[in-house]
CSV table of C-alpha atoms in Angstrom, one decimal:
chain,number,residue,atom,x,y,z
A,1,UNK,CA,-22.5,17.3,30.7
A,2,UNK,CA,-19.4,19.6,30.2
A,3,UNK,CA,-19.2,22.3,27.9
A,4,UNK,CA,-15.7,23.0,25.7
A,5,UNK,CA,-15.3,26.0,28.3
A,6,UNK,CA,-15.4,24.0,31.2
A,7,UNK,CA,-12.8,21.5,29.4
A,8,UNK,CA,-10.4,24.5,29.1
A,9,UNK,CA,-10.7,25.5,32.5
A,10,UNK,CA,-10.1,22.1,34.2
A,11,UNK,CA,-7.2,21.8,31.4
A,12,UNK,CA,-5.2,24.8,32.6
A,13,UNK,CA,-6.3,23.3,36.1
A,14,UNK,CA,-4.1,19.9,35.4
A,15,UNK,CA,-1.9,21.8,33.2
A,16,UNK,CA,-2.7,19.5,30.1
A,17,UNK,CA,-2.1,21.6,26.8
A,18,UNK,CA,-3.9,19.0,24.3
A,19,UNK,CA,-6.9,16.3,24.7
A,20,UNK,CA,-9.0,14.3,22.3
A,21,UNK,CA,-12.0,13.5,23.3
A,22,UNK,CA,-15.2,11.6,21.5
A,23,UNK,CA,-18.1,10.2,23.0
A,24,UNK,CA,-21.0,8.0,21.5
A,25,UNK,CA,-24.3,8.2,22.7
A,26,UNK,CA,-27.2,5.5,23.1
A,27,UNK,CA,-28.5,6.6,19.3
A,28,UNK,CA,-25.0,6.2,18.0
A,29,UNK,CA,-24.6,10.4,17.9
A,30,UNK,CA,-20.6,10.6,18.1
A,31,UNK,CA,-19.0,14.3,19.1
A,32,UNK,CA,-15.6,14.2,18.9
A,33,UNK,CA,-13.2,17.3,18.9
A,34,UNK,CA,-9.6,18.4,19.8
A,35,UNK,CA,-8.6,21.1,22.6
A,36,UNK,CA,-5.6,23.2,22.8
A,37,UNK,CA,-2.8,24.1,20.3
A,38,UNK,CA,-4.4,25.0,17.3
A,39,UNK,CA,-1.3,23.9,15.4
A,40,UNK,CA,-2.3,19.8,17.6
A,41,UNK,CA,-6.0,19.7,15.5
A,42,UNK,CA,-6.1,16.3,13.7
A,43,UNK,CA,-2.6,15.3,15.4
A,44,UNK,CA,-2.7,11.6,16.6
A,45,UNK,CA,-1.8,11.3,20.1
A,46,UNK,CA,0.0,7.9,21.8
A,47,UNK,CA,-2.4,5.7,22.7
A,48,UNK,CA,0.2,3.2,25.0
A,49,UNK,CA,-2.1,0.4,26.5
A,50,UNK,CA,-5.0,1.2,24.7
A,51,UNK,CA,-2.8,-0.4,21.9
A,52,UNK,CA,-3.4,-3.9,23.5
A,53,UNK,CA,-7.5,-3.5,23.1
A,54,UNK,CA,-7.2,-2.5,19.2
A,55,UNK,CA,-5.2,-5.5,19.2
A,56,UNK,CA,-7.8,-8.0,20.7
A,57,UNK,CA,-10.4,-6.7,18.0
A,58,UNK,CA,-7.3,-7.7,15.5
A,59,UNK,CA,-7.1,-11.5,17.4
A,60,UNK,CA,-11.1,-11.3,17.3
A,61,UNK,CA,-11.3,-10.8,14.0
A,62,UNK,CA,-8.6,-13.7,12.7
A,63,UNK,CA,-10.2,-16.1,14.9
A,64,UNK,CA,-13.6,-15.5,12.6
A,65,UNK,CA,-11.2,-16.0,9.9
A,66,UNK,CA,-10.0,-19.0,11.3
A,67,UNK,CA,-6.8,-17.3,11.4
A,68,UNK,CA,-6.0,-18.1,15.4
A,69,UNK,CA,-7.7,-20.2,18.3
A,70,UNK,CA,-8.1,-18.3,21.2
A,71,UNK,CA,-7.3,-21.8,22.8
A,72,UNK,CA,-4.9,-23.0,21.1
A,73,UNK,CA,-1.1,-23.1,22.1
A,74,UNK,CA,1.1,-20.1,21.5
A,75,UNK,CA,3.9,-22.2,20.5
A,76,UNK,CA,1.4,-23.6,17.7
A,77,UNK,CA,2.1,-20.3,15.8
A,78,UNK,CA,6.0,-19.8,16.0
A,79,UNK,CA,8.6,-21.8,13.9
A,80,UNK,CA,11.6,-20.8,15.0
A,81,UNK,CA,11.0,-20.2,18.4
A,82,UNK,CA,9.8,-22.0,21.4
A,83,UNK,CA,8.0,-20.1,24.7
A,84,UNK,CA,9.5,-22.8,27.6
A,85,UNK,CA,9.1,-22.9,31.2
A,86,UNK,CA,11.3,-21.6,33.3
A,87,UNK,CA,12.8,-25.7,33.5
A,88,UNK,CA,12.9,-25.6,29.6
A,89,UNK,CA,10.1,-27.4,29.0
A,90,UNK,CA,7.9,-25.8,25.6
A,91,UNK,CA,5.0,-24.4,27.7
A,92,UNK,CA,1.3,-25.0,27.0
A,93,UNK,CA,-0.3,-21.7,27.5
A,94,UNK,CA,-3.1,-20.2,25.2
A,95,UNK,CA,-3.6,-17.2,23.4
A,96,UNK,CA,-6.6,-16.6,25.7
A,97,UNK,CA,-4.0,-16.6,28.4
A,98,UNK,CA,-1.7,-14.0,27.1
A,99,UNK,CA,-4.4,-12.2,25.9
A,100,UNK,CA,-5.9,-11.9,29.9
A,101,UNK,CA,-2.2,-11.5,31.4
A,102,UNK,CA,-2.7,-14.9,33.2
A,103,UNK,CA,0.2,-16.5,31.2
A,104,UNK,CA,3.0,-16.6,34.0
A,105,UNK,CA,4.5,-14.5,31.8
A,106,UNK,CA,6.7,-11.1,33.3
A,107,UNK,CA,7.9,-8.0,32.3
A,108,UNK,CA,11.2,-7.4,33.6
A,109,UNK,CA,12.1,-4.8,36.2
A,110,UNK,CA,13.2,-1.3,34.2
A,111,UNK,CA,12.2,-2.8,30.7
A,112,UNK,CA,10.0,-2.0,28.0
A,113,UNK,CA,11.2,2.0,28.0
A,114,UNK,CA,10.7,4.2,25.0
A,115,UNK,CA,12.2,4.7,21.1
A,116,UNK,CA,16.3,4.7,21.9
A,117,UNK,CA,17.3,7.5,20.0
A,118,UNK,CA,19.5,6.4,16.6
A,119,UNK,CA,18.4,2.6,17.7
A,120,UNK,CA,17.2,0.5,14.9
A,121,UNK,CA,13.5,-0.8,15.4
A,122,UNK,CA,14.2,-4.3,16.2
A,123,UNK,CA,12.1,-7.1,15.0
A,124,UNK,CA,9.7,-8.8,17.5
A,125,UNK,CA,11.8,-12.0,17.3
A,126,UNK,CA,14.6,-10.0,18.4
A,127,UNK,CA,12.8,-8.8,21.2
A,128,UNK,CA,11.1,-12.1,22.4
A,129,UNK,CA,14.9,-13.6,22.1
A,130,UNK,CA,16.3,-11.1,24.4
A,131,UNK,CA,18.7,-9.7,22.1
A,132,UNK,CA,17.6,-6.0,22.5
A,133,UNK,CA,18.2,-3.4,25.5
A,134,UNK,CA,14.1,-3.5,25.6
A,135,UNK,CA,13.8,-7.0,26.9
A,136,UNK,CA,16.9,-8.2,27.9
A,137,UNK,CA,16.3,-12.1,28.4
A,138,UNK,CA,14.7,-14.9,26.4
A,139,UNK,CA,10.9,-14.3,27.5
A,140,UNK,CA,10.1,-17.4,29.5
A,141,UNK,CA,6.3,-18.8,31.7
A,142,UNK,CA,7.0,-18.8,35.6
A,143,UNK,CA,4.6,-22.0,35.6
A,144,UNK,CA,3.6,-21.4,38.8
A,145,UNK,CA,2.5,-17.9,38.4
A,146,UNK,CA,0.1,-19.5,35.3
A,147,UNK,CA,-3.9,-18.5,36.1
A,148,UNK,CA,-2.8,-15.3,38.6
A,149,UNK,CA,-2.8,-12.2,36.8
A,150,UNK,CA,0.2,-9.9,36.0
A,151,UNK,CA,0.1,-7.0,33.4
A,152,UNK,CA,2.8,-7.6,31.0
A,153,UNK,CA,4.1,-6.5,27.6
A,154,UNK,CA,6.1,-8.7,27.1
A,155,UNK,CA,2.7,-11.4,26.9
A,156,UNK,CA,1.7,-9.2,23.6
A,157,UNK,CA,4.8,-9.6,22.3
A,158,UNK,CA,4.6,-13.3,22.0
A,159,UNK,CA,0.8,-12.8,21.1
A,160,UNK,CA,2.4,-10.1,18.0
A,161,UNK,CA,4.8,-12.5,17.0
A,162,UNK,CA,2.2,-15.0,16.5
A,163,UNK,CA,-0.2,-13.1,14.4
A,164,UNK,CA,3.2,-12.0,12.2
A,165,UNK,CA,4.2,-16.1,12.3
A,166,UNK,CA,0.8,-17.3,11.1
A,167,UNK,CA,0.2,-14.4,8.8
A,168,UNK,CA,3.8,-13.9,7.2
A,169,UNK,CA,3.7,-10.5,7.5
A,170,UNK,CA,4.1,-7.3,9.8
A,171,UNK,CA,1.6,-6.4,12.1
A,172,UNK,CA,1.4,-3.5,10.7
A,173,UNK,CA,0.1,-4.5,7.7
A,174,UNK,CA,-2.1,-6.8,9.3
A,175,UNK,CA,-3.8,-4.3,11.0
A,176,UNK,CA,-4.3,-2.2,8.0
A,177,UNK,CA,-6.1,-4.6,6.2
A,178,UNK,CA,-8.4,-5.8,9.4
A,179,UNK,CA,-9.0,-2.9,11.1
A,180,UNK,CA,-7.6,1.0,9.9
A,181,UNK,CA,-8.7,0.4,6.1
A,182,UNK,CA,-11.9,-1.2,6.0
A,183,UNK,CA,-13.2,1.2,9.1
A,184,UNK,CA,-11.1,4.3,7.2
A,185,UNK,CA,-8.9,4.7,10.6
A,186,UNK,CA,-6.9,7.2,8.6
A,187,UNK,CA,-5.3,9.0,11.7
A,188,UNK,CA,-4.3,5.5,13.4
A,189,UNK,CA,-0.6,4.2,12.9
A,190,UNK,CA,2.4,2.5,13.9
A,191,UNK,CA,5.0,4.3,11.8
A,192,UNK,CA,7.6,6.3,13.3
A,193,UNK,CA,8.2,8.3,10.6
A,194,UNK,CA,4.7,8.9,10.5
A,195,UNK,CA,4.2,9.3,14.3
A,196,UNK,CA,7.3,11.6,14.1
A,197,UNK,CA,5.4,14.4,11.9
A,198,UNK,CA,1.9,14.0,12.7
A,199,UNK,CA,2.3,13.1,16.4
A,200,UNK,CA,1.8,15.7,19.0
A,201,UNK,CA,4.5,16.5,21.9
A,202,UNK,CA,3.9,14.8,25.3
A,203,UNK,CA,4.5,16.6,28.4
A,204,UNK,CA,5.9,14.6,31.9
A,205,UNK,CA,4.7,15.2,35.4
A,206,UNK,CA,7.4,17.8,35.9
A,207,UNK,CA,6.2,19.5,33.1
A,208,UNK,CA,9.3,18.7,30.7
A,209,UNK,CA,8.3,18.4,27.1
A,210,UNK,CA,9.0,15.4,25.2
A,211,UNK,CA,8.6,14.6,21.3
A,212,UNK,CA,6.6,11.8,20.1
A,213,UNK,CA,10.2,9.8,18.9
A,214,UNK,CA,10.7,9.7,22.7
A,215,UNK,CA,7.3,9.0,23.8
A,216,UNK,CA,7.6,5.8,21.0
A,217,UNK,CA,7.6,2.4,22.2
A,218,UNK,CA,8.5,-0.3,19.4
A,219,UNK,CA,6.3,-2.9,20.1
A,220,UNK,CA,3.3,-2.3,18.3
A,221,UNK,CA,0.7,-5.0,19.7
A,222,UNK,CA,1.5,-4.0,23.5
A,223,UNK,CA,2.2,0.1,23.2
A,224,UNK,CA,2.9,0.8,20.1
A,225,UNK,CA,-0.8,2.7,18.6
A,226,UNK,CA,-0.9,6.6,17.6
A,227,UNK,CA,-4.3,7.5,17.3
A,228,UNK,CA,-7.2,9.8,17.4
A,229,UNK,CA,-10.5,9.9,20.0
A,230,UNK,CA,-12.2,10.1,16.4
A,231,UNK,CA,-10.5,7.0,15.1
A,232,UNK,CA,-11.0,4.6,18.4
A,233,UNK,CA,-15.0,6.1,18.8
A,234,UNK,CA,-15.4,4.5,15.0
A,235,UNK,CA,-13.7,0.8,16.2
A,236,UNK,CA,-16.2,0.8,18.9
A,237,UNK,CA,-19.1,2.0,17.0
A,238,UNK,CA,-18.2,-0.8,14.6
A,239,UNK,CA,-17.8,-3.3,16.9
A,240,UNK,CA,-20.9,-2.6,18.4
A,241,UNK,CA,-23.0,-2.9,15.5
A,242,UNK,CA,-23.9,-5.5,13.5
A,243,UNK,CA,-21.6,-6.7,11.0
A,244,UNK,CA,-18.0,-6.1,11.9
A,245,UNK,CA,-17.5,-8.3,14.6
A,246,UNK,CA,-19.7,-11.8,15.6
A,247,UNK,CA,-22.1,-11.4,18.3
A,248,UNK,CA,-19.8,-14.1,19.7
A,249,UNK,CA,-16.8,-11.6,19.7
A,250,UNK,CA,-18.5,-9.1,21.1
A,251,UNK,CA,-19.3,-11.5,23.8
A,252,UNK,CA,-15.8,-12.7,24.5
A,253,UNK,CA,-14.7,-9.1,24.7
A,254,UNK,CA,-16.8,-8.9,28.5
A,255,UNK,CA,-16.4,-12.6,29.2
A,256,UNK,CA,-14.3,-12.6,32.6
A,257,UNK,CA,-11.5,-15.0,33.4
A,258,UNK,CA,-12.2,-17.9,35.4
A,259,UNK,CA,-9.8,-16.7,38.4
A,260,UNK,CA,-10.4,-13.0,37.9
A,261,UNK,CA,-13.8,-11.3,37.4
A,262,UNK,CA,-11.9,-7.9,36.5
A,263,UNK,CA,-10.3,-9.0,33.3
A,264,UNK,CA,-12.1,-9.8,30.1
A,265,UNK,CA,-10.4,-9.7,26.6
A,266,UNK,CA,-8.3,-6.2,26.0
A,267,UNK,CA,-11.1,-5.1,28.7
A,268,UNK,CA,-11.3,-4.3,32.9
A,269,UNK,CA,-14.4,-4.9,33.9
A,270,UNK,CA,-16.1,-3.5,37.1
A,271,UNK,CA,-17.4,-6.4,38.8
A,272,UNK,CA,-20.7,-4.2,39.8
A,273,UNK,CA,-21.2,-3.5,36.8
A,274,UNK,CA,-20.0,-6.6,34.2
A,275,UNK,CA,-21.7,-4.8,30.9
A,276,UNK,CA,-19.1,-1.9,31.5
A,277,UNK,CA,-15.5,-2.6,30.0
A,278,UNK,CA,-12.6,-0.4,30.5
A,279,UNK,CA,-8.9,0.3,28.7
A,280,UNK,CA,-6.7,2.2,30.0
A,281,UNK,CA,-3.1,4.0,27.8
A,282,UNK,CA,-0.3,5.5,30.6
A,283,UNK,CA,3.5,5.9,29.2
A,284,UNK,CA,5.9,8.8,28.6
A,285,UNK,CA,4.1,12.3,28.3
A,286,UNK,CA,0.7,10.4,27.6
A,287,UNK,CA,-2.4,9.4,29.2
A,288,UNK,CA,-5.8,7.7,28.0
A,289,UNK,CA,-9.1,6.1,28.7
A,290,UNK,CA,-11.4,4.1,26.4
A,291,UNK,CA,-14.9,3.7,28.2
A,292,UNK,CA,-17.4,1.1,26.1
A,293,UNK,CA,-20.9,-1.1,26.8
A,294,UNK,CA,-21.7,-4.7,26.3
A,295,UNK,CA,-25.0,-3.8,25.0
A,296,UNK,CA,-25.1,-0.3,24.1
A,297,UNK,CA,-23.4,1.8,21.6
A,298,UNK,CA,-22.6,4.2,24.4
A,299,UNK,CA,-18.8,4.9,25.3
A,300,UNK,CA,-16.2,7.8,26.0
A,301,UNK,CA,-12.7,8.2,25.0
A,302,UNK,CA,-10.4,10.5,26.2
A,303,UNK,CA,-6.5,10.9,25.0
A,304,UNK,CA,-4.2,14.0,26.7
A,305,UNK,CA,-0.9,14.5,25.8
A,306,UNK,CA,0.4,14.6,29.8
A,307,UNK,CA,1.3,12.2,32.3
A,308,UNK,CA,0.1,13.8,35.6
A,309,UNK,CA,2.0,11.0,37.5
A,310,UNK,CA,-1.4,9.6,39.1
A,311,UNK,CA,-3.9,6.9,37.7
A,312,UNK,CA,-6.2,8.2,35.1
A,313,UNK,CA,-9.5,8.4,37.2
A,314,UNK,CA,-7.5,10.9,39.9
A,315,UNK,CA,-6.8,13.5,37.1
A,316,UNK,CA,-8.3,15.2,34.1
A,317,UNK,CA,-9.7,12.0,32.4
A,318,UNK,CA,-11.4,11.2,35.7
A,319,UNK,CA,-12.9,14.6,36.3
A,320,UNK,CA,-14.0,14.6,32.5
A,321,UNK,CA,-15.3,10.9,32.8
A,322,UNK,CA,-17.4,11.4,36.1
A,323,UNK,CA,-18.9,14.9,34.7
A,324,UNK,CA,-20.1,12.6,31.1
A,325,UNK,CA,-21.4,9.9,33.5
């Protein structure tokens, strides 16, 4: 086990300034504290990818509601838009689909960057349309592509729109009344304005310093999340205890795709060892790791506020994970 010493040593080491970190133990005993700038304590840090998990509890938790059907069309839940083929045909994929990045759908070469600075925040229609400099086409399946995997934002896009569509409201809002009220996810948010004065700075591999406006990416569902190790080590303590989420949830969450045994629902999973689930955050300045059990209350999260330029298990978050382990 590591000691808040060691943590500052390997820190200066990888030349990270701030990290969150909070772990849960098998008798539920959470630690969770904040290292570096004093001035950081209680600052939310950019959670990028790790967005797309807190979103699959979300989709969990309207399908109990009878909100969604994880195998339903996604065109079943839009009005004024249709998701064709790339013949333009409506396509038939599901939300299960999107949700496991086995939709056909891509994210375009160079797209998907950060907050343009004075840009407007468009609306997820906008961005599905192709009428912003984030996405620059109408998003579209390759059919051919359906059932192999490919990571893509632009896939939680459509599945954001949907949960706006069948809800009639912003996903914000959506997600404050599932998720960040009822489990009292005070330091958890989506708002700029918000994320602009409690958000700490990020820090790139060259070791230029970046403020959270331009580590901001406007699309909530896919990258959007500021949050706290604190915050996230409560959603999984919830979710694996009794109450918040169906046992059948919780079992979706580690159920493996028919074509790939890596991917579950807002989860990786190690194939040798399937009761493990992993989710992963890497954008601008930022870097995080969210580490949880199928049948234990166990788990780790780690958030730094620097991009060392290699995957997360090569750096800091690795050396931290492997020492808890």
């Amino acid at each position: 086990m590591f000691t808040r010493e060691m943590i500052s040593e390997w820190m200066e080491e990888h030349h990270v300034s701030n990290l969150d970190l909070a772990t849960i133990t098998e008798r539920r005993e959470l630690s969770a504290f904040q290292l570096g700038d004093v001035s950081c304590e209680g600052r939310m840090f950019a959670a990028c990818s790790i967005s797309k998990f807190v979103t699959v509890i979300l989709i969990l938790k309207l399908v109990e509601d009878q909100k969604l059907n994880l195998n339903s069309e996604i065109n079943d839940y839009f009005s004024s838009f249709t998701l064709n083929d790339e013949n333009g045909i409506p396509s038939q994929i599901t939300i299960r689909q999107l949700i496991q990045h086995q939709a056909g759908i891509f994210d375009s070469p160079h797209q998907f960057g950060t907050m343009v600075q004075y840009e407007e925040i468009p609306s997820m229609e906008e961005m599905i349309l192709g009428n912003t400099s984030y996405y620059e086409r109408p998003m579209f399946v390759q059919s051919q592509e359906v059932g192999t995997f490919h990571y893509s934002d632009a896939g939680y896009c459509l599945l954001q729109h949907a949960i706006e569509q069948c809800m009639s409201s912003t996903f914000e809002k959506i997600m404050t009344e599932y998720i960040f009220a009822p489990l009292d996810m005070n330091s958890s948010s989506y708002d700029l304005e918000r994320i602009e004065k409690y958000g700490v700075i990020g820090i790139e591999p060259n070791g230029s310093v970046v403020s959270p406006k331009s580590c901001y990416y406007p699309y909530p569902a896919a990258s959007g999340l500021w949050t706290t190790a604190s915050d996230l080590a409560t959603l999984v303590n919830a979710i694996t205890t009794e109450g918040f989420l169906s046992k059948e949830s919780r079992r979706v969450l580690f159920t493996p795709s028919s074509t790939n045994a890596e991917v579950g629902h807002g989860l990786f999973i190690n194939p040798n060892k399937p009761g493990k689930g992993f989710s992963f955050g890497w954008g601008i300045g930022f870097q995080s790791i969210l580490v949880m059990e199928k049948d234990s209350p166990k788990s780790f999260i780690c958030l730094s506020n620097r991009n060392e330029g290699v995957h997360q298990l090569e750096g800091l978050i690795g050396q931290l994970l492997r020492t808890y382990t």
